[in-house]
PDB file of C-alpha atoms in Angstrom:
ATOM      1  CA  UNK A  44     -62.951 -13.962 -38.129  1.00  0.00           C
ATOM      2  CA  UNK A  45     -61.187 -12.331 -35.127  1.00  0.00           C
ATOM      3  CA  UNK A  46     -57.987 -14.277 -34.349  1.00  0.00           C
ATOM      4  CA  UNK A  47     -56.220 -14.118 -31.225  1.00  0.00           C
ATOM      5  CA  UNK A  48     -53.227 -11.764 -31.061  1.00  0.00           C
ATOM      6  CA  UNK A  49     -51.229 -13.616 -29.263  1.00  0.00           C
ATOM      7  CA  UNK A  50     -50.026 -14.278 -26.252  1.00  0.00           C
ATOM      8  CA  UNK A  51     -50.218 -11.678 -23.139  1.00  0.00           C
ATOM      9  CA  UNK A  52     -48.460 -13.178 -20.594  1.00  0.00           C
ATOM     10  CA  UNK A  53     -47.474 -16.293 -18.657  1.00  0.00           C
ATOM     11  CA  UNK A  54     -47.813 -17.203 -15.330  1.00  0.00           C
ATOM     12  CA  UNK A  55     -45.493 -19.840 -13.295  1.00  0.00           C
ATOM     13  CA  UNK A  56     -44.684 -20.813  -9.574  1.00  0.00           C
ATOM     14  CA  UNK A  57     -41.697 -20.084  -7.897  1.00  0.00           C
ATOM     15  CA  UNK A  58     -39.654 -20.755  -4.930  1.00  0.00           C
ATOM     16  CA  UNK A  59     -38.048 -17.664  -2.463  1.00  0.00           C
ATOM     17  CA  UNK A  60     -38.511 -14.384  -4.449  1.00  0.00           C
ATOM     18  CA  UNK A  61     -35.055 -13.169  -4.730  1.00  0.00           C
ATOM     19  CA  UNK A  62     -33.366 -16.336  -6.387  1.00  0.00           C
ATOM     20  CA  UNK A  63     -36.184 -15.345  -9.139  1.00  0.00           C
ATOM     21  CA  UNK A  64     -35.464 -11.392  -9.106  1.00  0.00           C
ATOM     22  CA  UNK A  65     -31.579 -12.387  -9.711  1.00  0.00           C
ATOM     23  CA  UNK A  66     -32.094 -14.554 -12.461  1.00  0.00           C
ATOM     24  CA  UNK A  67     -34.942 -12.425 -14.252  1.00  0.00           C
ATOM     25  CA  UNK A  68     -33.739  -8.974 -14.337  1.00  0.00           C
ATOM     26  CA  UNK A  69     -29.745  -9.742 -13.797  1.00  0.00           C
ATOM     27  CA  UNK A  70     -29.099 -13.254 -15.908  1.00  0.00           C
ATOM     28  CA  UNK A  71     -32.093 -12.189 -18.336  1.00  0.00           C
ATOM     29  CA  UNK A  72     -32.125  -8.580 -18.549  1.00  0.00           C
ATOM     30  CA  UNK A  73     -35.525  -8.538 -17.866  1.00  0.00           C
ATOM     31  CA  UNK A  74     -37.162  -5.065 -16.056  1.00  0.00           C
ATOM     32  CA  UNK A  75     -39.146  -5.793 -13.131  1.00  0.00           C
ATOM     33  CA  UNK A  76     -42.419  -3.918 -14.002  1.00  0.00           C
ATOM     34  CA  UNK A  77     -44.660  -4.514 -10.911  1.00  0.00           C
ATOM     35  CA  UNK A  78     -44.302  -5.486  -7.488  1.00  0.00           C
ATOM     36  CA  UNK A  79     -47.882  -6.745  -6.303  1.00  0.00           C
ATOM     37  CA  UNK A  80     -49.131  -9.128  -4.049  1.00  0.00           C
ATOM     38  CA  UNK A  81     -50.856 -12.242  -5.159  1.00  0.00           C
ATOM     39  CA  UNK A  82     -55.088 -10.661  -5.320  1.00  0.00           C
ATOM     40  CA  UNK A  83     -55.914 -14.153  -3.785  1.00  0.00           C
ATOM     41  CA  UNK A  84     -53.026 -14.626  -0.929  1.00  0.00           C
ATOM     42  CA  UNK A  85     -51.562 -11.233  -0.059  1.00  0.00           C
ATOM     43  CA  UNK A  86     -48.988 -12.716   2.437  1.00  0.00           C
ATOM     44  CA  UNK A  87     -47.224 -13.503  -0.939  1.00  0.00           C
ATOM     45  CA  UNK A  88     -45.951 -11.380  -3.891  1.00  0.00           C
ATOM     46  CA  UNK A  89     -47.119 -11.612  -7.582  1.00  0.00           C
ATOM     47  CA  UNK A  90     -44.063 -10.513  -9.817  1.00  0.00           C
ATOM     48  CA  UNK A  91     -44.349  -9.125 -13.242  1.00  0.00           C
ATOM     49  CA  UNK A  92     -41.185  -9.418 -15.529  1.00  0.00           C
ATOM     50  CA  UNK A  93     -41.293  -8.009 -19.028  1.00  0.00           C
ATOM     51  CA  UNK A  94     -39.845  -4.946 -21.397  1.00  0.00           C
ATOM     52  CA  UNK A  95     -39.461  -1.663 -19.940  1.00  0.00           C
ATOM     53  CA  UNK A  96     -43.301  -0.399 -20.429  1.00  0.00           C
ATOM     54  CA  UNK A  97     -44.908  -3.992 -19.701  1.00  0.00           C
ATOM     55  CA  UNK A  98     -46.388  -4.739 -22.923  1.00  0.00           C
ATOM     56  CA  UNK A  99     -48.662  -7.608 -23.968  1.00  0.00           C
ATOM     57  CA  UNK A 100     -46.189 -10.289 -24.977  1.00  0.00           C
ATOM     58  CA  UNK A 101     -43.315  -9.810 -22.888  1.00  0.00           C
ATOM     59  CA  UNK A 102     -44.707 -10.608 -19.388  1.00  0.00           C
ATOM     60  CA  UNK A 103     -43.933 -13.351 -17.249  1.00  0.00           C
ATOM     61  CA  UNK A 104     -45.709 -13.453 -13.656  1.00  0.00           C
ATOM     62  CA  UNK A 105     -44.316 -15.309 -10.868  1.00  0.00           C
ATOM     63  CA  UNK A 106     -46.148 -16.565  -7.270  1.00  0.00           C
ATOM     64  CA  UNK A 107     -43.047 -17.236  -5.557  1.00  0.00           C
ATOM     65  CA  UNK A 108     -44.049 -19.437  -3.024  1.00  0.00           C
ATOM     66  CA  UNK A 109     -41.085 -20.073  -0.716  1.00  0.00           C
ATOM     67  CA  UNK A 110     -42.145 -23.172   1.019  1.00  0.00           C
ATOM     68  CA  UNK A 111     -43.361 -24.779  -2.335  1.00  0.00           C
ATOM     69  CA  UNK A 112     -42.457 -28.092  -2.914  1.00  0.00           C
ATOM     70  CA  UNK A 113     -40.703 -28.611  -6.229  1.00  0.00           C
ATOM     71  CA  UNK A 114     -43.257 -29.313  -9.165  1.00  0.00           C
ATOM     72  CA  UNK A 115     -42.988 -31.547 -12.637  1.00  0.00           C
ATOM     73  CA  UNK A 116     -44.138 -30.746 -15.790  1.00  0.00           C
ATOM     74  CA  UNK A 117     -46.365 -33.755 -17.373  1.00  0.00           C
ATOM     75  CA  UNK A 118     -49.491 -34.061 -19.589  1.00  0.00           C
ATOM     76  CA  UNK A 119     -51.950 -31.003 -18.983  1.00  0.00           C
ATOM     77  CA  UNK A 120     -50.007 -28.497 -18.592  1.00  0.00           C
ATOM     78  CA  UNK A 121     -47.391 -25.912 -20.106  1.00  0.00           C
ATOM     79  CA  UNK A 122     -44.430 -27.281 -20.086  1.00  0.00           C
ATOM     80  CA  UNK A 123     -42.116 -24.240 -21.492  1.00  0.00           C
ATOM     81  CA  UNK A 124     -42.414 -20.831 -22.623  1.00  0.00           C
ATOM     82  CA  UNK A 125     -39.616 -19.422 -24.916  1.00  0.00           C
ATOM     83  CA  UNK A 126     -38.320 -15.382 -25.393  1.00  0.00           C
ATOM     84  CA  UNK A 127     -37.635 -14.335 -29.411  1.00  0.00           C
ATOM     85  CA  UNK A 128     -33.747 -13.896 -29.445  1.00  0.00           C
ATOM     86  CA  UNK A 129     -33.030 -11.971 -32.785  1.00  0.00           C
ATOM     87  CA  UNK A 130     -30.696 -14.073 -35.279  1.00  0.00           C
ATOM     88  CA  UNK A 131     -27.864 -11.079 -35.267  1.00  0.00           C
ATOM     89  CA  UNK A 132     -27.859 -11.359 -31.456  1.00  0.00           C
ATOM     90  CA  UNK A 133     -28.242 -15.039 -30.725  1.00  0.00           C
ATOM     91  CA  UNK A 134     -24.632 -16.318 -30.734  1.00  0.00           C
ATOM     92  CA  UNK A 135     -23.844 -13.077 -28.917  1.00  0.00           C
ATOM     93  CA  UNK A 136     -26.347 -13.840 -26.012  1.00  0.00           C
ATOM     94  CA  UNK A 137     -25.824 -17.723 -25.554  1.00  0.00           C
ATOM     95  CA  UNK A 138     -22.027 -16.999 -25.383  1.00  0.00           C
ATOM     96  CA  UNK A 139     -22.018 -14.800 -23.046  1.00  0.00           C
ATOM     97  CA  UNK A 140     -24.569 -16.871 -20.979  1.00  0.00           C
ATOM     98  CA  UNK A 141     -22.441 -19.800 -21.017  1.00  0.00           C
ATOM     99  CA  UNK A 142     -19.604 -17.819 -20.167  1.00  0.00           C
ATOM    100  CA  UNK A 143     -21.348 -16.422 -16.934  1.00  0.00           C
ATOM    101  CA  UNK A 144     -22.163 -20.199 -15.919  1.00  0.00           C
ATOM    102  CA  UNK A 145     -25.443 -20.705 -17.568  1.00  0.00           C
ATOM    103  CA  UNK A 146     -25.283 -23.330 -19.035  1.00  0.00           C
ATOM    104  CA  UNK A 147     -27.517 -24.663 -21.228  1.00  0.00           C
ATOM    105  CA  UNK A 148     -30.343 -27.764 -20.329  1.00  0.00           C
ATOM    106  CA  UNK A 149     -30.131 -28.546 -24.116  1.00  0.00           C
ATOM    107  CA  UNK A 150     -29.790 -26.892 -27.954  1.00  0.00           C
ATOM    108  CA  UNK A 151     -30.510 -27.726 -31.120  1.00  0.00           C
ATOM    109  CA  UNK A 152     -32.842 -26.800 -33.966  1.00  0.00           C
ATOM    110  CA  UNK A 153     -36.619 -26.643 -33.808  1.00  0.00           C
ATOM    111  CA  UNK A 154     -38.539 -26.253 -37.049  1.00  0.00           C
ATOM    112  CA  UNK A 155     -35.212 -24.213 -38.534  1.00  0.00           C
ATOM    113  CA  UNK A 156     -34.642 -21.957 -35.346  1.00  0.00           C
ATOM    114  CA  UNK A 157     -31.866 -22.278 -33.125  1.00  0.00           C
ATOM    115  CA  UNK A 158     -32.424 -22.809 -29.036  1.00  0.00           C
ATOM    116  CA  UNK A 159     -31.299 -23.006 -26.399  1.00  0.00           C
ATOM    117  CA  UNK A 160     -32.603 -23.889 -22.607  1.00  0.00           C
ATOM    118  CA  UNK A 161     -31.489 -22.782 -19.529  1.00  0.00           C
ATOM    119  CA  UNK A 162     -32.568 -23.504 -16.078  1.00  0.00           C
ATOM    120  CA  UNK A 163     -33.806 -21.159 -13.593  1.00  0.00           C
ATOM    121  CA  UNK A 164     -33.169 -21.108 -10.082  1.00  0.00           C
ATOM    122  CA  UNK A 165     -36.189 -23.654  -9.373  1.00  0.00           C
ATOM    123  CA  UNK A 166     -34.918 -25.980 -12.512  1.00  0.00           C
ATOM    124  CA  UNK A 167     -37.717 -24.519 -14.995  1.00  0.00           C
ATOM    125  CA  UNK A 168     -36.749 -24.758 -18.585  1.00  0.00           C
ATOM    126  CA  UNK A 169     -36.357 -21.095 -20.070  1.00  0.00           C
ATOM    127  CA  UNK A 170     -36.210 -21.389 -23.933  1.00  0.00           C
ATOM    128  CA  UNK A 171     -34.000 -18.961 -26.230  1.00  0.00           C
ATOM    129  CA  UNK A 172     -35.104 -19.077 -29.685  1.00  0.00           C
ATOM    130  CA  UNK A 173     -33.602 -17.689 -32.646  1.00  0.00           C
ATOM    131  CA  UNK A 174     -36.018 -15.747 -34.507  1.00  0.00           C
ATOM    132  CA  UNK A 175     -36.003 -13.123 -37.311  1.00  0.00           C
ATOM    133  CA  UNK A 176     -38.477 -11.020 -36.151  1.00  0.00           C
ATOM    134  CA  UNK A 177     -37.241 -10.360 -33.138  1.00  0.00           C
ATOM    135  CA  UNK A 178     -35.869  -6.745 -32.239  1.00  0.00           C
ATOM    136  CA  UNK A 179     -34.268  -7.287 -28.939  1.00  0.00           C
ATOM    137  CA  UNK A 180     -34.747  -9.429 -26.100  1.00  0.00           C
ATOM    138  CA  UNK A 181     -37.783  -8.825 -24.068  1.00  0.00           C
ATOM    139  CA  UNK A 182     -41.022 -10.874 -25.489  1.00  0.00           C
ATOM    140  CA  UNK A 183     -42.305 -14.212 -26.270  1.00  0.00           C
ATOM    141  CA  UNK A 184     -41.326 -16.421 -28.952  1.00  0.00           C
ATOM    142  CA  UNK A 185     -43.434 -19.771 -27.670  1.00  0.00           C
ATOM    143  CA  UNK A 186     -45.236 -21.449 -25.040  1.00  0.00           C
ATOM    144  CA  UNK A 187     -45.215 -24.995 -24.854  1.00  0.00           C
ATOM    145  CA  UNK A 188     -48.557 -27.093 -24.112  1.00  0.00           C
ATOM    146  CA  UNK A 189     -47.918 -30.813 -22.991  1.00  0.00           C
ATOM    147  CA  UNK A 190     -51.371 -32.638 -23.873  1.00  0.00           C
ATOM    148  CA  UNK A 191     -51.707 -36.416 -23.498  1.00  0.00           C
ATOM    149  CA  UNK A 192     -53.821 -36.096 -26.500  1.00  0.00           C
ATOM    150  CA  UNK A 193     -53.357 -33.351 -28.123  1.00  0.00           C
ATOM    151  CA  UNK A 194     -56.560 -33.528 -30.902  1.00  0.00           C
ATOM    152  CA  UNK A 195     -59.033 -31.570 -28.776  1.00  0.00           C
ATOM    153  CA  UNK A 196     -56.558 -29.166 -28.078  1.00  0.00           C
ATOM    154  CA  UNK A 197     -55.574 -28.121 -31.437  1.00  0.00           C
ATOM    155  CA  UNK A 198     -59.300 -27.879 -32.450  1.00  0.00           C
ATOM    156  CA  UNK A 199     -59.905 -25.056 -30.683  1.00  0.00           C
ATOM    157  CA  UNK A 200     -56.409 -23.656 -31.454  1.00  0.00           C
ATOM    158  CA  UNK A 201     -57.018 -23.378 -35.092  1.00  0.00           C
ATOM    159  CA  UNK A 202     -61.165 -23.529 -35.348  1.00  0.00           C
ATOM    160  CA  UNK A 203     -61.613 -20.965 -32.580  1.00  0.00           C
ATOM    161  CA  UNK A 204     -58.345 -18.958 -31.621  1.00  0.00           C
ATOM    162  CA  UNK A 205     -57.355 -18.661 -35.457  1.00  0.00           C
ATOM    163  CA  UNK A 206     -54.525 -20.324 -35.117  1.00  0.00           C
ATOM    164  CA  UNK A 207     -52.527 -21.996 -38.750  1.00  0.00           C
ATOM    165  CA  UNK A 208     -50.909 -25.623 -37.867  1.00  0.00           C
ATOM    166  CA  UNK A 209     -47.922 -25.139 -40.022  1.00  0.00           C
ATOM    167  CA  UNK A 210     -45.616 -28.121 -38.989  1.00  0.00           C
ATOM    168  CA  UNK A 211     -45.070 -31.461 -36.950  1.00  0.00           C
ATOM    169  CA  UNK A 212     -41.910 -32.659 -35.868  1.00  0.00           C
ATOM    170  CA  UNK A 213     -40.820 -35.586 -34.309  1.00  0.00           C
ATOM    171  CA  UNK A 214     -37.792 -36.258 -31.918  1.00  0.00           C
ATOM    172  CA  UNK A 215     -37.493 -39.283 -29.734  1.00  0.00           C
ATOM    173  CA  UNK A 216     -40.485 -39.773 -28.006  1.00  0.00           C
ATOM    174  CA  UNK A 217     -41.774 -36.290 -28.388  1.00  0.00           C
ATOM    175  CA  UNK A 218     -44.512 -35.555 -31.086  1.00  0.00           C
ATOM    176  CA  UNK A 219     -44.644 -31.423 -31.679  1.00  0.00           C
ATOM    177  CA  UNK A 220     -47.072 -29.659 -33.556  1.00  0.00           C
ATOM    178  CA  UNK A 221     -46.503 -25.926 -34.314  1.00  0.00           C
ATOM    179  CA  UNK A 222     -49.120 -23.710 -34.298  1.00  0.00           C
ATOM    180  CA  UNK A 223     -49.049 -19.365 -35.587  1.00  0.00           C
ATOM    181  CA  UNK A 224     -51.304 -17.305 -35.413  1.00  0.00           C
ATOM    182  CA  UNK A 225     -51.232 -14.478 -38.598  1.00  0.00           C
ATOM    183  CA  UNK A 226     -50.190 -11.293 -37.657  1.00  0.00           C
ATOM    184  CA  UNK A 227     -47.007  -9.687 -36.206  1.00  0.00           C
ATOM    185  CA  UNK A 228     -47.313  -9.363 -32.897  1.00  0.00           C
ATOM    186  CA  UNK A 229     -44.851 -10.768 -29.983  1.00  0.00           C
ATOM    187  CA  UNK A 230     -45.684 -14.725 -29.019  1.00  0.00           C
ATOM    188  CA  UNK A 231     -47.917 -15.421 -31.996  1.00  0.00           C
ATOM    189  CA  UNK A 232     -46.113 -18.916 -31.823  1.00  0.00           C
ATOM    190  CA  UNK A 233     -47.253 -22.159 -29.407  1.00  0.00           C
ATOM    191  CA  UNK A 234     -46.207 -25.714 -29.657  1.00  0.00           C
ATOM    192  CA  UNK A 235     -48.559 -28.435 -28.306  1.00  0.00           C
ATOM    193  CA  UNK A 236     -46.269 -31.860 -27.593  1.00  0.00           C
ATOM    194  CA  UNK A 237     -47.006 -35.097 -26.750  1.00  0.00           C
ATOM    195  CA  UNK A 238     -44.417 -37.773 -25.401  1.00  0.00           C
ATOM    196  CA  UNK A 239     -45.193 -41.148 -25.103  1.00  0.00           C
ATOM    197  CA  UNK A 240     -45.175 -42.428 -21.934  1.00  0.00           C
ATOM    198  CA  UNK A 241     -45.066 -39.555 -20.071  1.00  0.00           C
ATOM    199  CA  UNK A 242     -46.200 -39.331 -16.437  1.00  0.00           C
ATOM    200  CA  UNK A 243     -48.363 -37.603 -14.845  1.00  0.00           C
ATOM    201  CA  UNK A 244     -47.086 -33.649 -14.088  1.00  0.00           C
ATOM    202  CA  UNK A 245     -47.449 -31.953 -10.197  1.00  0.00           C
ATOM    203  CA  UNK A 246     -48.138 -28.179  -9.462  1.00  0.00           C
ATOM    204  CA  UNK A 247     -44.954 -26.399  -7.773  1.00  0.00           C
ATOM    205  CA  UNK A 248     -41.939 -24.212  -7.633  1.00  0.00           C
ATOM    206  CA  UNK A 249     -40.381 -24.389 -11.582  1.00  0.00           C
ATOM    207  CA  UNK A 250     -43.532 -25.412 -13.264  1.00  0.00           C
ATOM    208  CA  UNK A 251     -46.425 -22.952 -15.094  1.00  0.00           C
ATOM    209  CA  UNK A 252     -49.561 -22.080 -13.652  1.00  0.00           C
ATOM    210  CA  UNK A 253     -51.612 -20.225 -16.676  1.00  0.00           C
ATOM    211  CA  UNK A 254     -51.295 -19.234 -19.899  1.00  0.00           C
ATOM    212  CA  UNK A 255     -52.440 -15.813 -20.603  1.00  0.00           C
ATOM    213  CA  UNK A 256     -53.984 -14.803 -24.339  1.00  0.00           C
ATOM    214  CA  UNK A 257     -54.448 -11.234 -25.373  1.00  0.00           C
ATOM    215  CA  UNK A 258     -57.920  -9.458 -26.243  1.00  0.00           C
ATOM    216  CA  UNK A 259     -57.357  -5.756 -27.374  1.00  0.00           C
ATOM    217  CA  UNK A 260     -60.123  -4.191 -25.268  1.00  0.00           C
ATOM    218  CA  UNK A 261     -62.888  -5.068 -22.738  1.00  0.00           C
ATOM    219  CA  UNK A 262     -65.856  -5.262 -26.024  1.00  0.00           C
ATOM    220  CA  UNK A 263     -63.142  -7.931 -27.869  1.00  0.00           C
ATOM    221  CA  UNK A 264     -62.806 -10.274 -24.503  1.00  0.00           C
ATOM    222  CA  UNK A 265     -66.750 -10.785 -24.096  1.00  0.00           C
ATOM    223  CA  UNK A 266     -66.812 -10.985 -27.763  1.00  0.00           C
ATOM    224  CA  UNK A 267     -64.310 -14.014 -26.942  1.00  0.00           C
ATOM    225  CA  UNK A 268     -66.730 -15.310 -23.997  1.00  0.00           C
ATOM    226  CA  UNK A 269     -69.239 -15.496 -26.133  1.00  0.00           C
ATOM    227  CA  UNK A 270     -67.086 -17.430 -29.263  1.00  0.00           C
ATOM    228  CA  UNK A 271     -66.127 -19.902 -26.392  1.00  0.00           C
ATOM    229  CA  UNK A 272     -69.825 -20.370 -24.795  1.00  0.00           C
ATOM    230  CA  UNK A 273     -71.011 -21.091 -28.432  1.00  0.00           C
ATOM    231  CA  UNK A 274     -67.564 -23.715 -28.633  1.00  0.00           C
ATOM    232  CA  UNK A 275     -68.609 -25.477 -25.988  1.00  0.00           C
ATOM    233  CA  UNK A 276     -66.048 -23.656 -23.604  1.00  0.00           C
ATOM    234  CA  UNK A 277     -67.459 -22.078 -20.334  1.00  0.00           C
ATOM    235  CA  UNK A 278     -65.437 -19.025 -18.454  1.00  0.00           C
ATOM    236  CA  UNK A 279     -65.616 -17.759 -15.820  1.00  0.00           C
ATOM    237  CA  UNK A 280     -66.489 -13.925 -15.325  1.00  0.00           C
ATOM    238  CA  UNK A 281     -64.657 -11.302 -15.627  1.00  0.00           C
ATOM    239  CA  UNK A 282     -62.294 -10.530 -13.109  1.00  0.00           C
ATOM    240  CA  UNK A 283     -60.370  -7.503 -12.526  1.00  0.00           C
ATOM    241  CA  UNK A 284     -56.481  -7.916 -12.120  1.00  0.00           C
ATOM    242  CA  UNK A 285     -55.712  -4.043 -11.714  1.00  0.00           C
ATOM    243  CA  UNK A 286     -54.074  -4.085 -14.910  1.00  0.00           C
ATOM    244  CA  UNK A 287     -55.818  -6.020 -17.381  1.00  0.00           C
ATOM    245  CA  UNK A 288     -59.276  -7.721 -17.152  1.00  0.00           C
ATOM    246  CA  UNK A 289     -59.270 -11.282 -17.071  1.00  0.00           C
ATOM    247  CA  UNK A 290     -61.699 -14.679 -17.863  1.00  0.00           C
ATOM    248  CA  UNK A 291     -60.304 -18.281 -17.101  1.00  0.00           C
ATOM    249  CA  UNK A 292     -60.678 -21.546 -18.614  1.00  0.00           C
ATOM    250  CA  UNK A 293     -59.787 -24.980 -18.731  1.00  0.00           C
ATOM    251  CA  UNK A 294     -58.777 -26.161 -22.331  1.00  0.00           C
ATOM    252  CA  UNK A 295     -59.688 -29.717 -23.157  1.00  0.00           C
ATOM    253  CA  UNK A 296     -56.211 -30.961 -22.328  1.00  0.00           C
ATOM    254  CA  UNK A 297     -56.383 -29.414 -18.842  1.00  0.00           C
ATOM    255  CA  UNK A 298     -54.193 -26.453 -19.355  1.00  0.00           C
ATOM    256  CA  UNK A 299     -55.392 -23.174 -17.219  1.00  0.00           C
ATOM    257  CA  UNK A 300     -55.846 -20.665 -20.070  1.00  0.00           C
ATOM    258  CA  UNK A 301     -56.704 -17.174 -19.414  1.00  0.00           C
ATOM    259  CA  UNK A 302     -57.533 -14.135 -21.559  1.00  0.00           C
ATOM    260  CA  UNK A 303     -56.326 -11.194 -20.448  1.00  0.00           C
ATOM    261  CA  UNK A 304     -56.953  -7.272 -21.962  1.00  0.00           C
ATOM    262  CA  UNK A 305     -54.265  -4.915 -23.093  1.00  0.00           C
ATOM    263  CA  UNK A 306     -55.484  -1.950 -20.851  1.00  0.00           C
ATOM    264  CA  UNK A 307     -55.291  -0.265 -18.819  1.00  0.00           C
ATOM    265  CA  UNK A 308     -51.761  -1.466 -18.135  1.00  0.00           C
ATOM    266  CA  UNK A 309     -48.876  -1.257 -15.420  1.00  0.00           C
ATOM    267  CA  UNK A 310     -48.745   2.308 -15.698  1.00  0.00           C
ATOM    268  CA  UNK A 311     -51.937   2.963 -13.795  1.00  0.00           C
ATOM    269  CA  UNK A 312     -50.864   3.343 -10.326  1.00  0.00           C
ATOM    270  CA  UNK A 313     -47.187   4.704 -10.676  1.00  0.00           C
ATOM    271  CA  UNK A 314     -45.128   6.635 -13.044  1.00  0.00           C
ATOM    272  CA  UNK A 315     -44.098   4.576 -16.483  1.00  0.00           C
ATOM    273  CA  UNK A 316     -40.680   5.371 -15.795  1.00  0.00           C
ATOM    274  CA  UNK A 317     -40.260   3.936 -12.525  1.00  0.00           C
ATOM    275  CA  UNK A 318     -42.274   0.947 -12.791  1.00  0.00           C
ATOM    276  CA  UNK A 319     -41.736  -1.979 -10.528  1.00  0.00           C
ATOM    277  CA  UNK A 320     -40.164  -0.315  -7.942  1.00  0.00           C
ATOM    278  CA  UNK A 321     -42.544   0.493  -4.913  1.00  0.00           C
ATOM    279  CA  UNK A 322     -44.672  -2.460  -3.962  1.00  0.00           C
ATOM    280  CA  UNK A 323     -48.527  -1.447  -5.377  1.00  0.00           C
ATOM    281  CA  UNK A 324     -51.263  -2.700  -3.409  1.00  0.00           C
ATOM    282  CA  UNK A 325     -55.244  -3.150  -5.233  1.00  0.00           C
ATOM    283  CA  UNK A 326     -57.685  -0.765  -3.382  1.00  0.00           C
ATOM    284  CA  UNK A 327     -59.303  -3.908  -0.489  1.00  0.00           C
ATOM    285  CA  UNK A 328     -55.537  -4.494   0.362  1.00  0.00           C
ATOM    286  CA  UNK A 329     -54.074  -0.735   1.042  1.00  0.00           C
ATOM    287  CA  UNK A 330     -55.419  -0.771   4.514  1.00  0.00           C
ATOM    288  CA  UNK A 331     -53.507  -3.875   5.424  1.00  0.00           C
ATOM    289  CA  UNK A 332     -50.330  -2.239   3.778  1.00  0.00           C
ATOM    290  CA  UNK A 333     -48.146  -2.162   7.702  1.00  0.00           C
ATOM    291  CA  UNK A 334     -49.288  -5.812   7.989  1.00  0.00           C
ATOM    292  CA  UNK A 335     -48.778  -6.988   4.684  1.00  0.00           C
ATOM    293  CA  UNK A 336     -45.166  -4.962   4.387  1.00  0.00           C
ATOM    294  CA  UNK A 337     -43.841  -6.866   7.915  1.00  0.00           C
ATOM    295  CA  UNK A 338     -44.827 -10.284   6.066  1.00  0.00           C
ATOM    296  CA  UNK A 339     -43.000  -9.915   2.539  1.00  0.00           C
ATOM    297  CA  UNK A 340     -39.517 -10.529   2.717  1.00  0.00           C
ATOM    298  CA  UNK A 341     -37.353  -7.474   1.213  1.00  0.00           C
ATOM    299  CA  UNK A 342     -36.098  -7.459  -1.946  1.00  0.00           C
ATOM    300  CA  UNK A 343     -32.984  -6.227  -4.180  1.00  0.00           C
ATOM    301  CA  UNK A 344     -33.368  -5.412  -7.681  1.00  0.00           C
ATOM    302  CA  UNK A 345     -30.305  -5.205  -9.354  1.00  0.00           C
ATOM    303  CA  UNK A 346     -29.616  -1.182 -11.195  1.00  0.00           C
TER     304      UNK A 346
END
């Protein structure tokens, strides 16, 4: 059976853009790879952070939405996604974050990895774990799923996705299952937690809007469609996003998954070695470029 590679990217809510740029490409080191508008509101950017050529498993999206009311994480939603810190780096980097002023929303050690969480600017949790697969900085280690009950959840984790449940651990009120997919490929890893008594969670700036899987090509995402139909799991069609195809669905928990394809990729409206820095319009929005230009507020990516 086909297993998921993995994950493709993550998608969260913001507050004003440039906080976010600051943080992502000057705290984090990240590369801003592509400077879009969001396909469904274009008075408002869509922000793609990730390694240098945007690869599947290194990018985090942002909607920075600057009148957005502060959100909470809670049951039915991701709660947390995490970048691979390799274990010869990991004191390095966490020093010299705390150091600069970051300092860190917790630590400790999570089925025998080290983390660490910051916040960023809109008080989202951003998880550094210490992994040994890990070559540098820029990709996934984990996403987090919060699921009031999680059973449903990791059924279709492990009977459709592929996924191995390799671990529980318990902390406080906080049940967390661990869950890898086989393979070697960047954010093979999720965690699905429960906490006991947990309220309800509310959509805004610092929480996660989507969790993105991978499928290799167009033929291996409607071979997923299909997988899910038969599963009991309706999505919608596909949509194109420019740079990957895309199919939505609600897991049984309420978490917004997506599956996205690896091509075509950022690369296919501006050079690969100056991505991210001219702001790239789809096709129905170019003629509103004057209009749309006036609207976004400027922004300064650091060298």
């Amino acid at each position: 059976m086909t297993t998921i590679p993995g994950l493709h990217h993550v998608t969260a809510i913001s507050g004003a853009p440039q906080p976010n740029v600051d943080f992502f490409t000057g705290t984090l080191g990240q590369k801003l790879v592509k400077k879009t508008v969001n396909f469904d509101d274009p008075g408002t950017y869509h922000l793609y952070y990730g390694d240098g050529a945007g690869s599947p498993g290194t990018i985090l999206t942002f909607f920075p939405f600057a009148d957005s009311g502060p959100g909470r994480a809670g049951p039915g939603m991701a709660s947390a996604y995490a970048y691979a810190i390799p274990t010869a780096q990991f004191d390095r980097i966490t020093d010299d974050l705390a150091v600069a002023g970051h300092t860190s929303a917790g630590a400790g050690l999570r089925f025998g990895e080290r983390f660490v969480t910051l916040r960023d600017p809109d008080g989202a949790p951003v998880e550094l774990i210490e992994s040994t697969e890990a070559t540098d900085m820029h990709g996934f280690h984990s996403v987090t799923l919060w699921e009031r009950d999680p059973e449903r959840t990791l059924r279709l984790l492990t009977d459709v996705f592929g996924y191995q449940h390799v671990g529980t651990e318990q902390d406080g009120t906080t049940e967390r299952h661990r869950l890898i997919v086989p393979g070697a490929e960047r954010g093979r890893v999720l965690d699905v937690i429960r906490v006991a008594g947990a309220q309800p969670g509310r959509q805004g700036a610092g929480t996660i809007h989507h969790v993105a899987f991978r499928a290799r090509d167009d033929a291996e995402q409607l071979d997923w469609m299909e997988r899910l139909a038969r599963a009991g799991h309706r999505t919608t069609p596909v949509t194109d996003r420019q740079y990957f195809n895309a199919i939505y669905f609600r897991e049984p928990g309420g978490v917004l998954f997506e599956i996205a394809t690896d091509p075509p990729g950022f690369a296919i409206d501006e050079p690969a070695d100056s991505l991210g820095q001219q702001l790239k319009l789809p096709p129905q929005y170019e003629p509103m470029r004057a209009r749309i230009e006036r609207v976004l507020p400027p922004l300064r990516v650091r060298a």
